[in-house]
């Protein structure tokens, strides 16, 4: 029989209250359990000592017997100093998915095409501006001849 240390939900709708229980891993979440070893009230402030109440001796006993804690209970046990929880690292968590990458590439190509079109339109109007630049140079030659 595989045994797990997990949370069993109680409380009213939108007012959760959990028991930390040792149960058969095949038993329902709120169903039959072997032993209650603590409570967890997420509605209390994080610094409140009654938020997590845990019998550390019984938790150590069940861990020695081979019970596997769930992720949330493993956090509680780590804070209590019963069992160290290894740090997790997920470097891909912040990366966008395949579809988002495709959409970003599509936007980049459209923006590059629009920029190229704008540059072509600007270069077509530049020769007219260049002619206006040549006019002062002719005026400068005129000043030299008069001097």
Short mmCIF file of N, CA and C in Angstrom, two decimals:
data_model
loop_
_atom_site.label_atom_id
_atom_site.label_comp_id
_atom_site.label_asym_id
_atom_site.label_seq_id
_atom_site.Cartn_x
_atom_site.Cartn_y
_atom_site.Cartn_z
N UNK A 1 0.85 -1.17 0.00
CA UNK A 1 0.00 0.00 0.00
C UNK A 1 0.90 1.24 0.00
N UNK A 2 0.71 2.12 -0.99
CA UNK A 2 1.48 3.37 -1.03
C UNK A 2 0.73 4.43 -0.24
N UNK A 3 1.49 5.12 0.59
CA UNK A 3 0.92 6.09 1.51
C UNK A 3 1.42 7.47 1.14
N UNK A 4 0.53 8.45 1.20
CA UNK A 4 0.93 9.83 0.90
C UNK A 4 0.49 10.74 2.04
N UNK A 5 1.24 11.81 2.18
CA UNK A 5 0.88 12.87 3.13
C UNK A 5 0.35 14.00 2.28
N UNK A 6 -0.92 14.33 2.45
CA UNK A 6 -1.55 15.31 1.57
C UNK A 6 -2.59 16.12 2.31
N UNK A 7 -3.19 17.06 1.55
CA UNK A 7 -4.22 17.91 2.12
C UNK A 7 -5.59 17.32 1.82
N UNK A 8 -6.47 17.42 2.80
CA UNK A 8 -7.87 17.02 2.64
C UNK A 8 -8.72 18.26 2.90
N UNK A 9 -9.54 18.63 1.92
CA UNK A 9 -10.26 19.90 2.01
C UNK A 9 -11.50 19.79 2.87
N UNK A 10 -11.71 20.84 3.63
CA UNK A 10 -12.93 21.00 4.41
C UNK A 10 -13.36 22.44 4.31
N UNK A 11 -14.31 22.84 5.11
CA UNK A 11 -14.75 24.23 5.07
C UNK A 11 -15.86 24.44 4.07
N UNK A 12 -16.41 25.63 4.10
CA UNK A 12 -17.54 25.96 3.22
C UNK A 12 -17.05 26.43 1.86
N UNK A 13 -18.00 26.73 1.00
CA UNK A 13 -17.68 27.23 -0.33
C UNK A 13 -16.93 28.56 -0.20
N UNK A 14 -15.82 28.66 -0.89
CA UNK A 14 -14.95 29.85 -0.90
C UNK A 14 -14.35 30.16 0.48
N UNK A 15 -14.40 29.21 1.39
CA UNK A 15 -13.80 29.36 2.72
C UNK A 15 -13.02 28.08 3.02
N UNK A 16 -11.91 27.83 2.30
CA UNK A 16 -11.21 26.55 2.45
C UNK A 16 -10.53 26.39 3.80
N UNK A 17 -10.47 25.15 4.21
CA UNK A 17 -9.76 24.75 5.42
C UNK A 17 -9.26 23.34 5.13
N UNK A 18 -8.00 23.09 5.38
CA UNK A 18 -7.43 21.81 5.02
C UNK A 18 -6.90 21.07 6.24
N UNK A 19 -7.03 19.75 6.21
CA UNK A 19 -6.37 18.88 7.19
C UNK A 19 -5.17 18.27 6.49
N UNK A 20 -4.07 18.19 7.17
CA UNK A 20 -2.90 17.50 6.64
C UNK A 20 -3.03 16.06 7.14
N UNK A 21 -3.21 15.14 6.20
CA UNK A 21 -3.51 13.76 6.56
C UNK A 21 -2.53 12.80 5.91
N UNK A 22 -2.42 11.64 6.52
CA UNK A 22 -1.70 10.51 5.94
C UNK A 22 -2.78 9.58 5.42
N UNK A 23 -2.74 9.29 4.11
CA UNK A 23 -3.81 8.49 3.51
C UNK A 23 -3.24 7.55 2.46
N UNK A 24 -4.02 6.54 2.17
CA UNK A 24 -3.70 5.66 1.05
C UNK A 24 -3.75 6.51 -0.21
N UNK A 25 -2.76 6.38 -1.08
CA UNK A 25 -2.70 7.25 -2.26
C UNK A 25 -3.88 7.02 -3.20
N UNK A 26 -4.56 5.88 -3.09
CA UNK A 26 -5.70 5.59 -3.97
C UNK A 26 -7.02 6.07 -3.39
N UNK A 27 -7.02 6.49 -2.14
CA UNK A 27 -8.25 6.96 -1.50
C UNK A 27 -8.62 8.33 -2.06
N UNK A 28 -9.91 8.69 -2.04
CA UNK A 28 -10.32 10.01 -2.53
C UNK A 28 -9.71 11.13 -1.70
N UNK A 29 -9.63 12.31 -2.29
CA UNK A 29 -9.00 13.46 -1.62
C UNK A 29 -9.61 13.73 -0.26
N UNK A 30 -10.92 13.79 -0.19
CA UNK A 30 -11.60 14.10 1.07
C UNK A 30 -12.14 12.84 1.74
N UNK A 31 -11.71 11.70 1.28
CA UNK A 31 -12.23 10.43 1.80
C UNK A 31 -11.47 9.93 3.01
N UNK A 32 -11.41 8.61 3.09
CA UNK A 32 -10.83 7.96 4.25
C UNK A 32 -9.33 8.23 4.35
N UNK A 33 -8.86 8.42 5.57
CA UNK A 33 -7.43 8.64 5.79
C UNK A 33 -6.99 7.81 6.99
N UNK A 34 -5.68 7.66 7.12
CA UNK A 34 -5.12 6.85 8.19
C UNK A 34 -4.98 7.67 9.46
N UNK A 35 -4.38 8.87 9.32
CA UNK A 35 -4.12 9.70 10.50
C UNK A 35 -4.09 11.17 10.10
N UNK A 36 -4.62 12.01 10.96
CA UNK A 36 -4.55 13.46 10.78
C UNK A 36 -3.33 13.96 11.55
N UNK A 37 -2.40 14.65 10.82
CA UNK A 37 -1.19 15.11 11.49
C UNK A 37 -1.08 16.63 11.56
N UNK A 38 -2.08 17.33 11.04
CA UNK A 38 -2.03 18.79 11.13
C UNK A 38 -3.17 19.46 10.39
N UNK A 39 -3.12 20.80 10.39
CA UNK A 39 -4.13 21.59 9.69
C UNK A 39 -3.45 22.73 8.95
N UNK A 40 -4.17 23.25 7.95
CA UNK A 40 -3.69 24.39 7.16
C UNK A 40 -4.89 25.27 6.86
N UNK A 41 -4.80 26.53 7.28
CA UNK A 41 -5.88 27.49 7.04
C UNK A 41 -5.33 28.62 6.16
N UNK A 42 -5.56 28.58 4.85
CA UNK A 42 -4.99 29.59 3.95
C UNK A 42 -5.60 30.97 4.12
N UNK A 43 -6.69 31.08 4.84
CA UNK A 43 -7.34 32.39 5.02
C UNK A 43 -6.64 33.24 6.08
N UNK A 44 -5.82 32.62 6.91
CA UNK A 44 -5.10 33.38 7.92
C UNK A 44 -3.88 34.07 7.31
N UNK A 45 -3.37 35.08 7.99
CA UNK A 45 -2.19 35.81 7.51
C UNK A 45 -0.98 34.87 7.46
N UNK A 46 -0.05 35.17 6.56
CA UNK A 46 1.11 34.29 6.38
C UNK A 46 2.00 34.22 7.61
N UNK A 47 1.99 35.25 8.43
CA UNK A 47 2.84 35.24 9.62
C UNK A 47 2.12 34.70 10.86
N UNK A 48 0.87 34.28 10.71
CA UNK A 48 0.11 33.74 11.83
C UNK A 48 0.57 32.32 12.13
N UNK A 49 0.81 32.01 13.43
CA UNK A 49 1.32 30.68 13.78
C UNK A 49 0.26 29.60 13.65
N UNK A 50 -1.02 29.97 13.61
CA UNK A 50 -2.10 28.99 13.47
C UNK A 50 -2.42 28.68 12.01
N UNK A 51 -1.75 29.33 11.08
CA UNK A 51 -1.99 29.07 9.66
C UNK A 51 -1.64 27.62 9.32
N UNK A 52 -0.47 27.17 9.79
CA UNK A 52 -0.05 25.78 9.58
C UNK A 52 0.27 25.18 10.94
N UNK A 53 -0.51 24.18 11.33
CA UNK A 53 -0.26 23.45 12.58
C UNK A 53 0.12 22.04 12.15
N UNK A 54 1.30 21.57 12.58
CA UNK A 54 1.81 20.30 12.10
C UNK A 54 2.47 19.53 13.24
N UNK A 55 2.13 18.27 13.38
CA UNK A 55 2.78 17.39 14.36
C UNK A 55 4.03 16.83 13.69
N UNK A 56 5.17 17.47 13.96
CA UNK A 56 6.41 17.11 13.25
C UNK A 56 6.88 15.70 13.59
N UNK A 57 6.64 15.24 14.82
CA UNK A 57 7.07 13.88 15.20
C UNK A 57 6.35 12.83 14.37
N UNK A 58 5.05 13.00 14.21
CA UNK A 58 4.28 12.03 13.42
C UNK A 58 4.65 12.14 11.93
N UNK A 59 4.94 13.34 11.47
CA UNK A 59 5.36 13.51 10.08
C UNK A 59 6.69 12.79 9.84
N UNK A 60 7.64 12.92 10.77
CA UNK A 60 8.92 12.21 10.65
C UNK A 60 8.69 10.71 10.65
N UNK A 61 7.78 10.24 11.52
CA UNK A 61 7.48 8.81 11.59
C UNK A 61 6.97 8.30 10.25
N UNK A 62 6.00 9.01 9.66
CA UNK A 62 5.41 8.54 8.41
C UNK A 62 6.38 8.67 7.24
N UNK A 63 7.24 9.68 7.27
CA UNK A 63 8.26 9.77 6.22
C UNK A 63 9.24 8.61 6.33
N UNK A 64 9.58 8.21 7.56
CA UNK A 64 10.45 7.05 7.76
C UNK A 64 9.78 5.77 7.29
N UNK A 65 8.46 5.71 7.36
CA UNK A 65 7.71 4.53 6.91
C UNK A 65 7.55 4.51 5.38
N UNK A 66 7.96 5.60 4.71
CA UNK A 66 7.91 5.63 3.25
C UNK A 66 6.80 6.46 2.65
N UNK A 67 6.11 7.25 3.46
CA UNK A 67 5.03 8.09 2.94
C UNK A 67 5.61 9.19 2.05
N UNK A 68 4.94 9.49 0.96
CA UNK A 68 5.40 10.51 0.02
C UNK A 68 4.53 11.76 0.16
N UNK A 69 5.12 12.90 0.51
CA UNK A 69 4.32 14.13 0.63
C UNK A 69 4.02 14.73 -0.75
N UNK A 70 2.89 15.41 -0.84
CA UNK A 70 2.57 16.15 -2.05
C UNK A 70 3.44 17.40 -2.09
N UNK A 71 3.42 18.13 -3.20
CA UNK A 71 4.26 19.32 -3.33
C UNK A 71 3.97 20.35 -2.25
N UNK A 72 2.70 20.62 -2.00
CA UNK A 72 2.32 21.63 -1.00
C UNK A 72 2.73 21.19 0.40
N UNK A 73 2.50 19.94 0.73
CA UNK A 73 2.87 19.44 2.06
C UNK A 73 4.39 19.40 2.19
N UNK A 74 5.10 19.12 1.10
CA UNK A 74 6.57 19.12 1.14
C UNK A 74 7.08 20.52 1.48
N UNK A 75 6.40 21.55 1.00
CA UNK A 75 6.76 22.94 1.36
C UNK A 75 6.58 23.16 2.85
N UNK A 76 5.46 22.68 3.40
CA UNK A 76 5.21 22.84 4.82
C UNK A 76 6.28 22.12 5.64
N UNK A 77 6.63 20.90 5.21
CA UNK A 77 7.64 20.12 5.93
C UNK A 77 9.01 20.78 5.85
N UNK A 78 9.29 21.42 4.74
CA UNK A 78 10.57 22.13 4.59
C UNK A 78 10.63 23.32 5.54
N UNK A 79 9.54 24.07 5.64
CA UNK A 79 9.50 25.22 6.54
C UNK A 79 9.63 24.77 8.00
N UNK A 80 9.02 23.61 8.32
CA UNK A 80 9.08 23.09 9.69
C UNK A 80 10.43 22.44 9.99
N UNK A 81 11.24 22.20 8.95
CA UNK A 81 12.56 21.60 9.16
C UNK A 81 12.53 20.08 9.24
N UNK A 82 11.44 19.47 8.81
CA UNK A 82 11.32 18.01 8.87
C UNK A 82 12.00 17.35 7.68
N UNK A 83 11.72 17.85 6.49
CA UNK A 83 12.29 17.27 5.27
C UNK A 83 12.68 18.40 4.34
N UNK A 84 13.93 18.35 3.85
CA UNK A 84 14.39 19.40 2.94
C UNK A 84 13.82 19.15 1.55
N UNK A 85 13.31 20.20 0.96
CA UNK A 85 12.73 20.11 -0.38
C UNK A 85 13.73 20.67 -1.37
N UNK A 86 14.08 19.91 -2.40
CA UNK A 86 15.04 20.43 -3.39
C UNK A 86 14.44 21.59 -4.17
N UNK A 87 15.30 22.55 -4.50
CA UNK A 87 14.85 23.71 -5.26
C UNK A 87 14.50 23.28 -6.67
N UNK A 88 13.46 23.86 -7.21
CA UNK A 88 13.05 23.55 -8.56
C UNK A 88 13.48 24.68 -9.49
N UNK A 89 13.79 24.31 -10.72
CA UNK A 89 14.19 25.30 -11.70
C UNK A 89 13.51 24.98 -13.02
N UNK A 90 12.79 25.94 -13.55
CA UNK A 90 12.12 25.76 -14.84
C UNK A 90 12.50 26.94 -15.72
N UNK A 91 13.64 26.87 -16.42
CA UNK A 91 14.08 28.00 -17.22
C UNK A 91 13.19 28.29 -18.42
N UNK A 92 12.38 27.32 -18.85
CA UNK A 92 11.52 27.52 -20.01
C UNK A 92 10.17 28.13 -19.65
N UNK A 93 9.94 28.38 -18.37
CA UNK A 93 8.64 28.87 -17.92
C UNK A 93 8.25 30.20 -18.57
N UNK A 94 9.21 31.11 -18.69
CA UNK A 94 8.90 32.44 -19.20
C UNK A 94 8.96 32.56 -20.71
N UNK A 95 9.36 31.50 -21.40
CA UNK A 95 9.48 31.56 -22.86
C UNK A 95 8.10 31.45 -23.51
N UNK A 96 7.88 32.20 -24.60
CA UNK A 96 6.59 32.09 -25.29
C UNK A 96 6.48 30.76 -26.03
N UNK A 97 5.25 30.37 -26.31
CA UNK A 97 4.98 29.12 -27.01
C UNK A 97 5.25 29.24 -28.50
N UNK A 98 5.05 28.13 -29.22
CA UNK A 98 5.34 28.10 -30.65
C UNK A 98 4.48 29.10 -31.43
N UNK A 99 3.21 29.14 -31.14
CA UNK A 99 2.30 30.04 -31.86
C UNK A 99 2.67 31.50 -31.63
N UNK A 100 3.02 31.84 -30.40
CA UNK A 100 3.40 33.22 -30.09
C UNK A 100 4.68 33.60 -30.83
N UNK A 101 5.63 32.67 -30.94
CA UNK A 101 6.86 32.94 -31.68
C UNK A 101 6.56 33.15 -33.16
N UNK A 102 5.66 32.33 -33.71
CA UNK A 102 5.27 32.49 -35.13
C UNK A 102 4.62 33.85 -35.36
N UNK A 103 3.73 34.27 -34.46
CA UNK A 103 3.06 35.56 -34.62
C UNK A 103 4.07 36.70 -34.52
N UNK A 104 5.04 36.59 -33.63
CA UNK A 104 6.05 37.64 -33.49
C UNK A 104 6.90 37.74 -34.75
N UNK A 105 7.27 36.60 -35.33
CA UNK A 105 8.05 36.61 -36.57
C UNK A 105 7.24 37.22 -37.71
N UNK A 106 5.96 36.89 -37.77
CA UNK A 106 5.08 37.44 -38.81
C UNK A 106 4.98 38.95 -38.68
N UNK A 107 4.82 39.45 -37.45
CA UNK A 107 4.77 40.89 -37.23
C UNK A 107 6.07 41.55 -37.62
N UNK A 108 7.19 40.90 -37.33
CA UNK A 108 8.50 41.47 -37.66
C UNK A 108 8.69 41.57 -39.17
N UNK A 109 8.26 40.55 -39.92
CA UNK A 109 8.40 40.60 -41.38
C UNK A 109 7.49 41.68 -41.97
N UNK A 110 6.28 41.80 -41.42
CA UNK A 110 5.37 42.85 -41.91
C UNK A 110 5.94 44.23 -41.62
N UNK A 111 6.52 44.42 -40.44
CA UNK A 111 7.11 45.70 -40.07
C UNK A 111 8.30 46.01 -40.97
N UNK A 112 9.12 44.99 -41.27
CA UNK A 112 10.27 45.21 -42.15
C UNK A 112 9.82 45.58 -43.56
N UNK A 113 8.75 44.95 -44.04
CA UNK A 113 8.23 45.26 -45.37
C UNK A 113 7.67 46.69 -45.39
N UNK A 114 6.97 47.08 -44.35
CA UNK A 114 6.42 48.44 -44.28
C UNK A 114 7.54 49.47 -44.22
N UNK A 115 8.61 49.16 -43.49
CA UNK A 115 9.75 50.07 -43.38
C UNK A 115 10.46 50.20 -44.73
N UNK A 116 10.59 49.09 -45.45
CA UNK A 116 11.23 49.14 -46.77
C UNK A 116 10.40 49.98 -47.73
N UNK A 117 9.08 49.83 -47.67
CA UNK A 117 8.21 50.62 -48.54
C UNK A 117 8.31 52.11 -48.20
N UNK A 118 8.42 52.41 -46.92
CA UNK A 118 8.55 53.81 -46.51
C UNK A 118 9.88 54.38 -46.98
N UNK A 119 10.94 53.59 -46.91
CA UNK A 119 12.25 54.04 -47.39
C UNK A 119 12.25 54.30 -48.89
N UNK A 120 11.55 53.43 -49.66
CA UNK A 120 11.44 53.63 -51.11
C UNK A 120 10.68 54.91 -51.43
N UNK A 121 9.61 55.15 -50.70
CA UNK A 121 8.82 56.35 -50.93
C UNK A 121 9.65 57.59 -50.58
N UNK A 122 10.44 57.52 -49.56
CA UNK A 122 11.28 58.64 -49.15
C UNK A 122 12.38 58.89 -50.17
N UNK A 123 12.98 57.81 -50.68
CA UNK A 123 14.05 57.98 -51.67
C UNK A 123 13.51 58.55 -52.98
N UNK A 124 12.24 58.30 -53.29
CA UNK A 124 11.65 58.86 -54.49
C UNK A 124 11.45 60.36 -54.35
N UNK A 125 11.25 60.86 -53.15
CA UNK A 125 11.06 62.29 -52.92
C UNK A 125 12.38 62.99 -52.64
N UNK A 126 13.47 62.30 -52.37
CA UNK A 126 14.77 62.90 -52.06
C UNK A 126 15.39 63.68 -53.22
N UNK A 127 15.32 63.25 -54.48
CA UNK A 127 15.94 64.05 -55.56
C UNK A 127 15.36 65.46 -55.65
N UNK A 128 14.11 65.64 -55.37
CA UNK A 128 13.53 66.98 -55.39
C UNK A 128 14.15 67.83 -54.28
N UNK A 129 14.40 67.20 -53.13
CA UNK A 129 15.04 67.92 -52.04
C UNK A 129 16.49 68.23 -52.39
N UNK A 130 17.14 67.34 -53.12
CA UNK A 130 18.53 67.55 -53.51
C UNK A 130 18.67 68.75 -54.43
N UNK A 131 17.68 68.99 -55.26
CA UNK A 131 17.73 70.14 -56.17
C UNK A 131 17.66 71.44 -55.38
N UNK A 132 16.90 71.48 -54.31
CA UNK A 132 16.82 72.69 -53.51
C UNK A 132 18.15 72.94 -52.79
N UNK A 133 18.91 71.89 -52.52
CA UNK A 133 20.22 72.05 -51.89
C UNK A 133 21.22 72.65 -52.89
N UNK A 134 21.05 72.35 -54.17
CA UNK A 134 21.99 72.85 -55.18
C UNK A 134 21.82 74.35 -55.40
N UNK A 135 20.69 74.91 -55.17
CA UNK A 135 20.44 76.32 -55.41
C UNK A 135 21.32 77.23 -54.57
N UNK A 136 21.52 77.02 -53.32
CA UNK A 136 22.39 77.91 -52.56
C UNK A 136 23.83 77.83 -53.04
N UNK A 137 24.25 76.67 -53.53
CA UNK A 137 25.62 76.56 -54.02
C UNK A 137 25.82 77.47 -55.22
N UNK A 138 24.82 77.58 -56.11
CA UNK A 138 24.93 78.47 -57.26
C UNK A 138 24.98 79.93 -56.79
N UNK A 139 24.22 80.22 -55.74
CA UNK A 139 24.24 81.57 -55.19
C UNK A 139 25.60 81.89 -54.59
N UNK A 140 26.27 80.91 -54.05
CA UNK A 140 27.58 81.11 -53.45
C UNK A 140 28.60 81.44 -54.55
N UNK A 141 28.46 80.80 -55.72
CA UNK A 141 29.38 81.12 -56.84
C UNK A 141 29.14 82.55 -57.29
N UNK A 142 27.92 82.96 -57.30
CA UNK A 142 27.58 84.31 -57.71
C UNK A 142 28.24 85.34 -56.79
N UNK A 143 28.29 85.01 -55.49
CA UNK A 143 28.92 85.93 -54.54
C UNK A 143 30.40 86.02 -54.83
N UNK A 144 31.03 84.90 -55.21
CA UNK A 144 32.46 84.92 -55.47
C UNK A 144 32.81 85.79 -56.68
N UNK A 145 32.00 85.74 -57.71
CA UNK A 145 32.28 86.53 -58.90
C UNK A 145 32.11 88.02 -58.63
N UNK A 146 31.19 88.36 -57.74
CA UNK A 146 30.95 89.75 -57.45
C UNK A 146 32.07 90.31 -56.58
N UNK A 147 32.75 89.52 -55.87
CA UNK A 147 33.77 90.01 -54.96
C UNK A 147 35.04 90.34 -55.59
#
